[in-house]
Each structure stands twice: as C-alpha cells, then as structure tokens.
Tab-separated table of C-alpha atoms and ligand atoms in Angstrom:
chain	number	residue	atom	x	y	z
A	1	MET	CA	26.493	12.011	0.362
A	2	ASP	CA	24.874	11.711	-3.059
A	3	VAL	CA	25.378	7.962	-3.518
A	4	LEU	CA	23.687	7.876	-6.933
A	5	ARG	CA	25.671	10.920	-8.114
A	6	VAL	CA	22.617	12.244	-9.921
A	7	ASP	CA	24.372	15.527	-10.663
A	8	ASP	CA	26.952	13.702	-12.788
A	9	GLN	CA	24.153	13.550	-15.353
A	10	LEU	CA	23.999	17.347	-15.566
A	11	THR	CA	25.734	19.220	-18.362
A	12	ASP	CA	28.592	21.607	-17.595
A	13	GLU	CA	26.243	24.547	-18.050
A	14	GLU	CA	23.658	23.071	-15.673
A	15	ARG	CA	26.376	22.467	-13.084
A	16	MET	CA	27.574	26.026	-13.504
A	17	ILE	CA	24.055	27.331	-12.835
A	18	ARG	CA	23.863	25.082	-9.778
A	19	ASP	CA	27.118	26.451	-8.406
A	20	THR	CA	26.189	30.069	-9.155
A	21	VAL	CA	22.853	29.798	-7.353
A	22	ARG	CA	24.461	27.938	-4.449
A	23	ALA	CA	27.076	30.650	-4.043
A	24	PHE	CA	24.383	33.349	-4.196
A	25	THR	CA	22.198	31.736	-1.539
A	26	ALA	CA	25.203	30.992	0.691
A	27	GLU	CA	26.166	34.653	0.662
A	28	ARG	CA	22.871	36.519	0.390
A	29	VAL	CA	20.248	34.260	1.930
A	30	ALA	CA	21.613	31.601	4.286
A	31	PRO	CA	22.992	34.041	6.897
A	32	HIS	CA	19.661	35.901	7.118
A	33	VAL	CA	16.871	33.490	6.331
A	34	ALA	CA	16.218	32.231	9.868
A	35	GLY	CA	15.800	35.879	10.925
A	36	TRP	CA	13.411	36.602	8.056
A	37	PHE	CA	11.435	33.500	8.964
A	38	GLU	CA	11.291	34.540	12.622
A	39	GLU	CA	10.222	38.085	11.758
A	40	GLY	CA	7.838	36.957	9.034
A	41	THR	CA	9.485	39.128	6.358
A	42	PHE	CA	11.000	38.676	2.917
A	43	PRO	CA	13.096	41.453	1.349
A	44	ALA	CA	11.531	41.063	-2.075
A	45	ARG	CA	12.498	44.521	-3.415
A	46	GLU	CA	16.104	44.068	-2.365
A	47	LEU	CA	16.544	40.532	-3.707
A	48	ALA	CA	14.556	40.854	-6.934
A	49	PRO	CA	17.207	42.848	-8.880
A	50	GLU	CA	19.910	40.459	-7.688
A	51	LEU	CA	17.881	37.448	-8.798
A	52	GLY	CA	17.245	39.279	-12.064
A	53	LYS	CA	20.946	39.895	-12.600
A	54	LEU	CA	21.552	36.157	-12.218
A	55	GLY	CA	18.948	35.507	-14.920
A	56	LEU	CA	16.687	33.566	-12.530
A	57	LEU	CA	13.449	35.478	-13.173
A	58	GLY	CA	11.539	33.987	-16.070
A	59	MET	CA	14.690	31.971	-16.609
A	60	HIS	CA	13.054	29.370	-18.862
A	61	LEU	CA	11.233	31.927	-21.044
A	62	GLU	CA	12.566	33.125	-24.402
A	63	GLY	CA	13.092	36.754	-25.388
A	64	TYR	CA	12.041	39.989	-23.617
A	65	GLY	CA	15.182	39.942	-21.463
A	66	CYS	CA	14.594	36.369	-20.230
A	67	ALA	CA	17.445	33.883	-20.086
A	68	GLY	CA	15.864	31.166	-22.293
A	69	ALA	CA	17.443	28.408	-20.189
A	70	SER	CA	16.575	24.719	-20.457
A	71	ALA	CA	13.969	23.128	-18.197
A	72	VAL	CA	16.651	21.171	-16.355
A	73	ALA	CA	18.749	24.298	-15.780
A	74	TYR	CA	15.671	26.056	-14.397
A	75	GLY	CA	14.903	23.026	-12.225
A	76	VAL	CA	18.430	22.908	-10.827
A	77	ALA	CA	18.140	26.618	-9.961
A	78	CYS	CA	14.838	25.949	-8.157
A	79	ARG	CA	16.451	23.106	-6.239
A	80	GLU	CA	19.273	25.321	-5.030
A	81	LEU	CA	16.947	28.219	-4.174
A	82	GLU	CA	14.691	25.965	-2.129
A	83	ALA	CA	17.666	24.421	-0.328
A	84	ALA	CA	17.945	27.921	1.164
A	85	ASP	CA	14.223	28.380	1.797
A	86	SER	CA	10.945	27.495	0.093
A	87	GLY	CA	9.980	31.177	0.386
A	88	LEU	CA	12.831	32.189	-1.908
A	89	ARG	CA	11.917	29.557	-4.483
A	90	SER	CA	8.255	30.552	-4.195
A	91	PHE	CA	9.172	34.147	-5.014
A	92	VAL	CA	11.061	33.066	-8.118
A	93	SER	CA	8.377	30.550	-9.158
A	94	VAL	CA	5.530	33.024	-8.864
A	95	GLN	CA	7.442	35.739	-10.661
A	96	GLY	CA	8.710	33.549	-13.505
A	97	SER	CA	6.448	30.541	-13.889
A	98	LEU	CA	3.137	32.132	-12.960
A	99	ALA	CA	3.058	35.895	-13.537
A	100	MET	CA	5.651	36.190	-16.320
A	101	ALA	CA	4.660	32.898	-17.949
A	102	ALA	CA	1.010	34.062	-18.121
A	103	ILE	CA	2.028	37.292	-19.873
A	104	HIS	CA	4.552	35.494	-22.095
A	105	ARG	CA	2.053	32.822	-23.189
A	106	TYR	CA	-1.180	34.734	-23.387
A	107	GLY	CA	-0.269	38.428	-23.450
A	108	SER	CA	-0.326	40.912	-26.341
A	109	GLU	CA	2.946	42.181	-27.744
A	110	ALA	CA	2.348	45.494	-25.937
A	111	GLN	CA	1.762	43.707	-22.598
A	112	LYS	CA	4.896	41.607	-23.065
A	113	ASN	CA	7.013	44.640	-23.900
A	114	GLU	CA	5.602	46.619	-21.025
A	115	TRP	CA	6.147	44.035	-18.300
A	116	LEU	CA	8.494	41.188	-19.178
A	117	PRO	CA	11.854	43.001	-19.498
A	118	ARG	CA	11.324	44.802	-16.183
A	119	MET	CA	10.125	41.632	-14.480
A	120	ALA	CA	13.099	39.650	-15.805
A	121	ALA	CA	15.408	42.321	-14.395
A	122	GLY	CA	13.623	42.245	-11.036
A	123	GLU	CA	12.611	45.892	-11.418
A	124	ALA	CA	8.935	44.939	-11.398
A	125	ILE	CA	7.331	42.180	-9.328
A	126	GLY	CA	4.309	40.118	-10.316
A	127	CYS	CA	1.779	37.958	-8.529
A	128	PHE	CA	-0.819	35.455	-9.719
A	129	GLY	CA	-4.318	35.546	-8.295
A	130	LEU	CA	-6.339	32.398	-8.827
A	131	THR	CA	-7.293	31.051	-5.371
A	132	GLU	CA	-10.192	32.702	-3.567
A	133	PRO	CA	-11.258	32.643	0.089
A	134	ASP	CA	-13.939	30.035	-0.723
A	135	ARG	CA	-12.491	28.420	-3.851
A	136	GLY	CA	-9.109	26.679	-3.748
A	137	SER	CA	-8.937	23.221	-5.298
A	138	ASP	CA	-11.931	23.987	-7.517
A	139	PRO	CA	-10.956	27.259	-9.238
A	140	GLY	CA	-13.415	26.566	-12.062
A	141	ASP	CA	-16.116	27.635	-9.609
A	142	MET	CA	-14.449	30.999	-8.894
A	143	ARG	CA	-16.569	33.938	-7.788
A	144	THR	CA	-14.443	36.835	-9.031
A	145	ARG	CA	-16.215	38.373	-12.006
A	146	ALA	CA	-15.278	40.671	-14.827
A	147	ARG	CA	-18.037	42.413	-16.769
A	148	ARG	CA	-17.800	44.756	-19.690
A	149	ASP	CA	-18.737	48.403	-19.343
A	150	GLY	CA	-18.377	49.924	-22.803
A	151	SER	CA	-14.868	48.947	-23.827
A	152	ASP	CA	-13.687	48.792	-20.177
A	153	TRP	CA	-13.779	45.857	-17.810
A	154	ILE	CA	-15.036	46.004	-14.214
A	155	LEU	CA	-13.571	43.400	-11.832
A	156	THR	CA	-15.198	42.422	-8.550
A	157	GLY	CA	-14.123	39.749	-6.106
A	158	ALA	CA	-11.309	38.608	-3.836
A	159	LYS	CA	-8.228	36.430	-4.168
A	160	MET	CA	-6.626	34.706	-1.188
A	161	TRP	CA	-3.193	33.285	-0.341
A	162	ILE	CA	-1.490	35.241	-3.092
A	163	THR	CA	2.303	35.024	-2.970
A	164	ASN	CA	4.013	38.407	-3.581
A	165	GLY	CA	0.546	40.061	-3.512
A	166	SER	CA	1.320	43.239	-1.554
A	167	VAL	CA	4.774	43.741	-3.106
A	168	ALA	CA	3.634	43.200	-6.677
A	169	ASP	CA	3.642	45.936	-9.301
A	170	VAL	CA	1.230	43.897	-11.387
A	171	ALA	CA	-1.262	41.199	-10.468
A	172	VAL	CA	-2.361	38.592	-12.989
A	173	VAL	CA	-5.970	38.117	-11.861
A	174	TRP	CA	-8.213	35.366	-13.196
A	175	ALA	CA	-11.915	36.182	-13.325
A	176	ARG	CA	-15.098	34.690	-14.680
A	177	THR	CA	-16.590	36.511	-17.679
A	178	ASP	CA	-19.532	35.795	-19.970
A	179	GLU	CA	-17.041	34.148	-22.336
A	180	GLY	CA	-15.368	31.998	-19.681
A	181	VAL	CA	-12.374	32.529	-17.373
A	182	ARG	CA	-10.069	35.350	-18.537
A	183	GLY	CA	-6.794	36.739	-17.195
A	184	PHE	CA	-6.360	40.449	-16.444
A	185	LEU	CA	-3.301	42.554	-15.701
A	186	VAL	CA	-4.062	44.754	-12.716
A	187	PRO	CA	-1.321	47.290	-11.934
A	188	ALA	CA	-0.753	48.113	-8.254
A	189	GLY	CA	-2.480	51.337	-7.311
A	190	THR	CA	-5.460	50.832	-9.608
A	191	PRO	CA	-8.469	52.386	-7.783
A	192	GLY	CA	-10.514	49.725	-5.987
A	193	PHE	CA	-7.636	47.228	-5.915
A	194	THR	CA	-6.015	46.518	-2.545
A	195	ALA	CA	-3.566	43.895	-1.309
A	196	SER	CA	-3.141	43.201	2.384
A	197	ASP	CA	-0.817	40.678	3.982
A	198	ILE	CA	-1.889	37.510	5.729
A	199	HIS	CA	-0.219	37.337	9.128
A	200	ARG	CA	0.252	34.656	11.804
A	201	LYS	CA	1.471	32.068	9.287
A	202	LEU	CA	3.498	29.189	10.713
A	203	SER	CA	4.781	28.190	7.270
A	204	LEU	CA	6.487	30.112	4.456
A	205	ARG	CA	7.095	32.925	6.895
A	206	ALA	CA	9.946	34.239	4.727
A	207	SER	CA	7.472	34.893	1.922
A	208	VAL	CA	4.824	37.555	1.359
A	209	THR	CA	1.309	36.070	1.218
A	210	SER	CA	-1.623	38.406	0.645
A	211	GLU	CA	-5.314	38.818	0.077
A	212	LEU	CA	-6.308	40.804	-3.011
A	213	VAL	CA	-9.603	42.678	-2.999
A	214	LEU	CA	-11.141	43.901	-6.250
A	215	ASP	CA	-13.886	46.368	-5.530
A	216	ASP	CA	-15.329	47.430	-8.891
A	217	VAL	CA	-11.884	47.805	-10.379
A	218	ARG	CA	-12.129	49.520	-13.766
A	219	LEU	CA	-9.595	48.337	-16.325
A	220	PRO	CA	-9.116	49.380	-19.960
A	221	ALA	CA	-9.902	46.926	-22.761
A	222	ASP	CA	-6.210	46.148	-23.240
A	223	ALA	CA	-5.830	44.851	-19.653
A	224	VAL	CA	-7.166	41.433	-20.636
A	225	LEU	CA	-4.731	38.712	-21.725
A	226	PRO	CA	-5.950	38.272	-25.301
A	227	ASP	CA	-4.682	34.822	-26.135
A	228	VAL	CA	-6.546	32.545	-23.741
A	229	THR	CA	-10.080	31.919	-22.540
A	230	GLY	CA	-11.014	29.221	-20.060
A	231	LEU	CA	-9.430	27.474	-17.118
A	232	LYS	CA	-6.690	26.092	-19.341
A	233	GLY	CA	-5.081	29.555	-19.027
A	234	PRO	CA	-4.245	29.461	-15.311
A	235	LEU	CA	-3.821	25.670	-15.314
A	236	GLY	CA	-1.149	25.909	-18.017
A	237	CYS	CA	0.855	28.313	-15.857
A	238	LEU	CA	0.374	26.145	-12.774
A	239	SER	CA	1.872	23.173	-14.568
A	240	GLU	CA	4.998	25.297	-15.201
A	241	ALA	CA	5.250	26.301	-11.569
A	242	ARG	CA	4.661	22.772	-10.296
A	243	TYR	CA	7.569	21.670	-12.394
A	244	GLY	CA	9.804	24.022	-10.387
A	245	ILE	CA	8.367	22.643	-7.157
A	246	LEU	CA	9.263	19.053	-7.938
A	247	TRP	CA	12.905	20.166	-8.152
A	248	GLY	CA	12.691	22.616	-5.277
A	249	ALA	CA	11.431	19.970	-2.858
A	250	VAL	CA	14.627	17.997	-3.450
A	251	GLY	CA	16.617	21.039	-2.310
A	252	ALA	CA	14.601	21.525	0.875
A	253	GLY	CA	14.894	17.810	1.665
A	254	ARG	CA	18.632	17.845	0.980
A	255	SER	CA	19.171	20.731	3.363
A	256	CYS	CA	17.407	18.778	6.147
A	257	TYR	CA	19.373	15.632	5.320
A	258	GLU	CA	22.713	17.435	5.396
A	259	ALA	CA	21.882	18.958	8.770
A	260	ALA	CA	20.931	15.512	10.092
A	261	VAL	CA	24.103	13.846	8.803
A	262	GLU	CA	26.316	16.529	10.308
A	263	TYR	CA	24.465	16.327	13.607
A	264	ALA	CA	24.576	12.525	13.693
A	265	ARG	CA	28.339	12.582	13.198
A	266	THR	CA	29.031	15.027	15.993
A	267	ARG	CA	26.316	14.622	18.620
A	268	GLU	CA	27.315	12.084	21.267
A	269	GLN	CA	25.091	10.066	23.573
A	270	PHE	CA	25.928	6.919	25.513
A	271	GLY	CA	29.582	7.625	24.803
A	272	ARG	CA	29.469	7.649	21.014
A	273	PRO	CA	28.155	9.675	18.076
A	274	ILE	CA	24.448	9.062	17.553
A	275	GLY	CA	25.321	8.337	13.896
A	276	GLY	CA	26.921	5.147	15.201
A	277	PHE	CA	23.570	3.729	16.291
A	278	GLN	CA	21.838	1.468	13.812
A	279	LEU	CA	18.500	3.200	14.319
A	280	THR	CA	20.040	6.519	13.239
A	281	GLN	CA	21.790	4.935	10.289
A	282	GLU	CA	18.522	3.386	9.185
A	283	LYS	CA	16.957	6.854	9.108
A	284	LEU	CA	19.894	8.359	7.221
A	285	ALA	CA	20.002	5.517	4.694
A	286	TRP	CA	16.281	5.889	4.106
A	287	MET	CA	16.688	9.648	3.557
A	288	GLU	CA	19.523	9.044	1.097
A	289	VAL	CA	17.297	6.646	-0.855
A	290	ALA	CA	14.280	8.974	-0.760
A	291	LEU	CA	16.278	11.974	-1.965
A	292	GLY	CA	18.130	9.962	-4.608
A	293	GLN	CA	14.808	8.780	-6.000
A	294	ALA	CA	13.337	12.282	-5.869
A	295	GLY	CA	16.399	13.680	-7.640
A	296	LEU	CA	16.058	11.088	-10.388
A	297	VAL	CA	12.355	11.848	-10.828
A	298	ALA	CA	13.140	15.564	-11.137
A	299	LEU	CA	15.883	14.977	-13.673
A	300	HIS	CA	13.738	12.554	-15.668
A	301	VAL	CA	10.777	14.943	-15.826
A	302	GLY	CA	13.162	17.774	-16.707
A	303	ARG	CA	14.763	15.852	-19.550
A	304	LEU	CA	11.292	14.946	-20.846
A	305	LYS	CA	10.332	18.624	-20.746
A	306	ASP	CA	13.461	19.571	-22.677
A	307	GLY	CA	12.925	16.705	-25.117
A	308	SER	CA	9.627	15.294	-26.303
A	309	GLY	CA	7.572	17.299	-23.799
A	310	VAL	CA	5.998	16.579	-20.454
A	311	THR	CA	2.363	15.826	-19.615
A	312	PRO	CA	0.461	17.381	-16.692
A	313	GLN	CA	0.200	13.862	-15.240
A	314	GLN	CA	3.984	13.505	-15.224
A	315	VAL	CA	4.300	16.845	-13.445
A	316	SER	CA	1.640	15.739	-10.923
A	317	PHE	CA	3.606	12.529	-10.355
A	318	GLY	CA	6.741	14.533	-9.604
A	319	LYS	CA	5.060	17.113	-7.401
A	320	LEU	CA	3.215	14.478	-5.385
A	321	ALA	CA	6.182	12.137	-4.991
A	322	ASN	CA	8.892	14.699	-4.327
A	323	VAL	CA	7.082	16.989	-1.888
A	324	ARG	CA	5.929	13.985	0.098
A	325	ALA	CA	9.485	12.595	0.101
A	326	ALA	CA	10.965	15.929	1.197
A	327	LEU	CA	8.431	16.277	3.999
A	328	ASP	CA	9.150	12.756	5.239
A	329	VAL	CA	12.899	13.459	5.096
A	330	ALA	CA	12.380	16.688	7.072
A	331	ARG	CA	10.389	14.840	9.729
A	332	GLN	CA	13.019	12.115	10.075
A	333	ALA	CA	15.808	14.692	10.189
A	334	ARG	CA	13.965	16.525	12.945
A	335	THR	CA	13.993	13.419	15.127
A	336	ILE	CA	17.765	13.028	14.683
A	337	LEU	CA	18.331	16.570	15.912
A	338	GLY	CA	16.322	15.890	19.071
A	339	ALA	CA	15.370	19.071	20.929
A	340	ASN	CA	17.737	21.152	18.793
A	341	GLY	CA	15.600	20.143	15.842
A	342	ILE	CA	12.765	22.400	16.947
A	343	THR	CA	14.810	25.613	16.822
A	344	LEU	CA	15.725	28.059	14.073
A	345	GLU	CA	19.413	27.369	14.762
A	346	TYR	CA	19.006	24.515	12.304
A	347	PRO	CA	17.100	24.650	9.016
A	348	VAL	CA	15.075	21.492	9.565
A	349	LEU	CA	11.841	22.600	11.206
A	350	ARG	CA	11.786	25.756	9.060
A	351	HIS	CA	11.891	23.568	5.944
A	352	MET	CA	9.389	21.138	7.417
A	353	ASN	CA	6.895	23.902	8.141
A	354	ASN	CA	7.478	25.419	4.703
A	355	LEU	CA	6.904	22.084	3.022
A	356	GLU	CA	3.436	21.912	4.576
A	357	SER	CA	2.512	24.860	2.327
A	358	VAL	CA	4.307	23.354	-0.634
A	359	LEU	CA	2.275	20.183	-0.125
A	360	THR	CA	-0.910	22.271	-0.371
A	361	TYR	CA	-0.252	24.954	-2.961
A	362	GLU	CA	-0.243	24.452	-6.714
A	363	GLY	CA	-2.621	21.530	-6.248
A	364	THR	CA	-2.882	19.664	-2.963
A	365	GLN	CA	-1.526	16.157	-2.596
A	366	GLU	CA	-5.119	14.907	-2.781
A	367	ILE	CA	-5.759	16.692	-6.093
A	368	HIS	CA	-2.537	15.335	-7.637
A	369	THR	CA	-3.527	11.887	-6.382
A	370	LEU	CA	-6.828	12.299	-8.228
A	371	VAL	CA	-4.988	13.420	-11.378
A	372	LEU	CA	-3.001	10.179	-11.268
A	373	GLY	CA	-6.103	8.194	-10.307
A	374	GLN	CA	-7.864	9.474	-13.406
A	375	ALA	CA	-4.826	8.721	-15.567
A	376	ILE	CA	-4.738	5.158	-14.225
A	377	THR	CA	-8.444	4.311	-14.283
A	378	GLY	CA	-9.858	6.693	-16.857
A	379	ILE	CA	-12.412	7.760	-14.243
A	380	ALA	CA	-12.459	11.307	-12.856
A	381	ALA	CA	-13.126	11.299	-9.100
A	382	TYR	CA	-13.075	15.025	-8.328
A	383	ARG	CA	-16.786	15.374	-7.647
B	1	FAD	C1	1.730	29.953	1.409
B	1	FAD	C2	0.763	29.819	0.286
B	1	FAD	C3	0.979	30.516	-0.898
B	1	FAD	C4	0.050	30.433	-1.944
B	1	FAD	N1	0.253	31.170	-3.081
B	1	FAD	C5	-0.738	31.217	-4.023
B	1	FAD	C6	-0.636	32.095	-5.158
B	1	FAD	O1	0.373	32.788	-5.340
B	1	FAD	N2	-1.675	32.169	-6.032
B	1	FAD	C7	-2.814	31.422	-5.861
B	1	FAD	O2	-3.715	31.551	-6.686
B	1	FAD	N3	-2.932	30.559	-4.821
B	1	FAD	C8	-1.932	30.452	-3.893
B	1	FAD	N4	-2.053	29.606	-2.812
B	1	FAD	C9	-3.297	28.869	-2.633
B	1	FAD	C10	-3.197	27.380	-2.883
B	1	FAD	O3	-2.986	27.109	-4.226
B	1	FAD	C11	-4.456	26.731	-2.306
B	1	FAD	O4	-4.323	26.797	-0.900
B	1	FAD	C12	-4.664	25.311	-2.758
B	1	FAD	O5	-5.040	25.269	-4.116
B	1	FAD	C13	-5.726	24.579	-1.939
B	1	FAD	O6	-6.875	25.347	-1.811
B	1	FAD	P1	-7.528	25.576	-0.353
B	1	FAD	O7	-6.460	25.997	0.583
B	1	FAD	O8	-8.681	26.484	-0.550
B	1	FAD	O9	-7.987	24.163	0.110
B	1	FAD	P2	-9.355	23.413	-0.294
B	1	FAD	O10	-9.495	23.368	-1.778
B	1	FAD	O11	-10.490	23.965	0.483
B	1	FAD	O12	-9.041	21.947	0.214
B	1	FAD	C14	-9.082	21.572	1.592
B	1	FAD	C15	-8.802	20.070	1.669
B	1	FAD	O13	-9.789	19.354	0.923
B	1	FAD	C16	-9.174	18.537	-0.034
B	1	FAD	N5	-9.988	18.407	-1.227
B	1	FAD	C17	-10.550	19.389	-1.997
B	1	FAD	N6	-11.208	18.856	-3.034
B	1	FAD	C18	-11.073	17.515	-2.920
B	1	FAD	C19	-11.523	16.406	-3.704
B	1	FAD	N7	-12.245	16.550	-4.825
B	1	FAD	N8	-11.197	15.157	-3.293
B	1	FAD	C20	-10.436	14.982	-2.185
B	1	FAD	N9	-9.981	15.976	-1.407
B	1	FAD	C21	-10.306	17.225	-1.783
B	1	FAD	C22	-7.862	19.241	-0.356
B	1	FAD	O14	-6.934	18.368	-0.965
B	1	FAD	C23	-7.451	19.696	1.027
B	1	FAD	O15	-6.870	18.637	1.726
B	1	FAD	C24	-1.099	29.631	-1.792
B	1	FAD	C25	-1.271	28.881	-0.613
B	1	FAD	C26	-0.355	28.970	0.405
B	1	FAD	C27	-0.577	28.174	1.663
C-alpha cells in the first residue's frame, strides 16, 4: 500500500529497527492496547525494561548505556511505536527526548552517571515538567519559582499535563530563578513534591498524565542542571521530542489507513465491497497521498538531522504538517468504517482521539504556524 515505497530509502539497519519494533508492538502492545485505553491505564513499569532492552530509551543519545542510533533510526522506531498507540510513543519520547535528553545535554557528569544508565535500561522513569495550569504555549511566563536558601534551592509551584508524572523516579522541573529559567532534578519522594494523575481524559488514555505540585521543595545545590540557563534549555529538548512526533504521526495515520483499506475491501453494501465505490476510493487515494507526503517529510527532516543539521523551523514544519495529515487521515478512515469506526474494536477512533493531544502538545498547531509565519515574514506574531 506504500505506493512511493518510502522505506526503500532506509538502510538495512534502519529497516531492521523498524521490523524489531513492529514485532515488539505486535506481540506486547497490540493485543492489549484497546483495553489499556478503555481502562485509562499504561503499564509503564512493566514495559519500560522491555523498551530498554530493545535500546529504545534515549536511543539517539551517545554513551551512558544509550544506543547512539541515528536520527532516522530513532524516527522509524517512533513511527512504529505510534502505529501501536500514541501513548506508547509518548512514553518513549518523554523518557528519551525530554527527560534523558535534558540530563544528557545540560547535566553534570554525576547527574548523568546517576540517572542515564538506569533510564536507558528502563529501570528508572523520567518526566519533564514545563507546562503549568495557567501557562502552556507561553512557558517563558512560568510561575514556578526556585530560590536559593544557603546552598540549597527551594522550589514552589505546579506543573500540569505531565506525561509519566506519577510513575517517574525523577522529574526534570523547569523553574524561574533570579538568573533566568533553570532545570532541576527532583527525585520522587522528595518532601513537598507530589504527583497526582489527571483523570477523565478522552485522549491518550493509554498514557499517564499528571499534575506535579512543588510545595517548598528543598533540593541540594547539585540538583540544578548546571549547563543551561534560560528558556533555550527546555526548548532545545522540545525540538528533539517534536522530531519524534513528526515520525510518530505517520505511524498513527498508517494504522488508520490500513484499517480503512481492509474494511473497504471486505465490507459490502449495495451488493459489492464499499472499496468498489468511487467515493471510497477517492478517500483511500487521498490518504495514500497524504501519508506518502508525510513519510517523505519525516525522512527528509531525519536525513537533515543526521547530516548538516536541522533547524527548529524545519521541525515545526514537520510537526505541523504530519500531525495535521495524520488527523485528517484518521477522520477519513473513521467515515469508511461507518458505525464500527466509533468502537475500540478498530484502532481508528483511538488514534484520532490520541492525535488531538499530539496536535496540542509540544507546541500547538497555532504556535508552529506562528514559527513558520515568523520564518517567512521575519515578523514575530506571538503577542
Ligand atoms: C496528553 C498531554 C500530555 C502532555 N505532556 C506534557 C509533558 O510531559 N510536559 C509538559 O511540560 N507539558 C505537557 N503537555 C502540555 C502541552 O505541551 C500543552 O498543553 C501545550 O503546550 C498547550 O498549552 P495549553 O494546553 O496550556 O494551551 P494554551 O497555551 O492555553 O492554548 C490554548 C489555545 O490558544 C492558542 N494560542 C496560545 N497562544 C497563542 C498565540 N500567540 N496565537 C494564537 N493562538 C494561540 C493555542 O494554540 C491553543 O489553541 C501535555 C499535554 C497533553 C494534552
């Protein structure tokens, strides 16, 4: 069904990673994920060591037990994980591209040695706290504060919508200080630090999403990430994670497309398969085109990242284009499945609901539009 045969452009190693992740999700995730979604659970503790064994946690990072894979290999893995469920890819993205990447980029040698090998193995889980109840798209105006008390730091504030929050062993928390925004490593169980889950979600139900409360949390001097000050710290990590999303969205879209093709071939109305009607074929052809284009964008951005480097604007382009494409594919696929399309018997509405979160997190579609708008016109239109 891949008319453009985008995967022919992958190296043997990248194809091997694709097949390994596909086999893993087929065995360990696909049979259970509708149930997890229905129950609103994600077995993070159980899956983390298995994902670690496959080298998928911090996969693109070098050293400290990380696999040191190429950007394209990491992207292909994200695509296959998200074909199973966006919650699974979110877990891997937050662990590797946000929490581990923050420690890897900005941490001290002691912090790296303490956390990265265990996180790469899936023995320790991380989360990344940037968003706040009242500050999402504008994190520069965050309210969480860190003040010095002797050599210690005292953190006060709240973080909202934090993936992996209540299952994390360590939270990377971004807070305003007198010097600018700084990152702090807050181990679970630190007095004054609590994480409670957000319930009644209709999207990313197979993913843990939490609120973090920091009530005068006292941290030692060495809890701060020493190598970055300012918003460029969290934004640098977000660009890494967005890169995974622009691949992952292709996987979620592909899963919906495959379900629609299979359904169109077998479902009969008016005495013939619905795939024999021109209106259905128009939808399927459009999905094929949309996903082929999204796959090419992902591969192009990935090859740039492995080669001369990628700009935040290129990542915004990919995130905006590919999540939108995947969501449109999911919506079209849903119509082909008729009433069956609204159930958990098929992956389509689950993906569609998940993609609503993916459209919003790591920069909303509006914010990525403004990033491109600024790149095009030279005029910033955020405020
Ligand atoms: C399931 C899930 C998991 C998440 N995981 C994490 C996580 O692990 N860590 C973390 O830190 N955050 C996480 N987030 C938070 C996410 O990054 C934010 O939701 C996102 O940045 C948007 O912030 P907001 O929801 O506060 O929306 P707001 O910023 O309040 O935006 C609301 C609307 O206004 C629009 N808007 C805002 N500013 C402008 C503007 N200047 N011009 C035009 N339109 C504008 C937005 O695009 C949006 O449509 C998660 C969110 C979800 C849903």
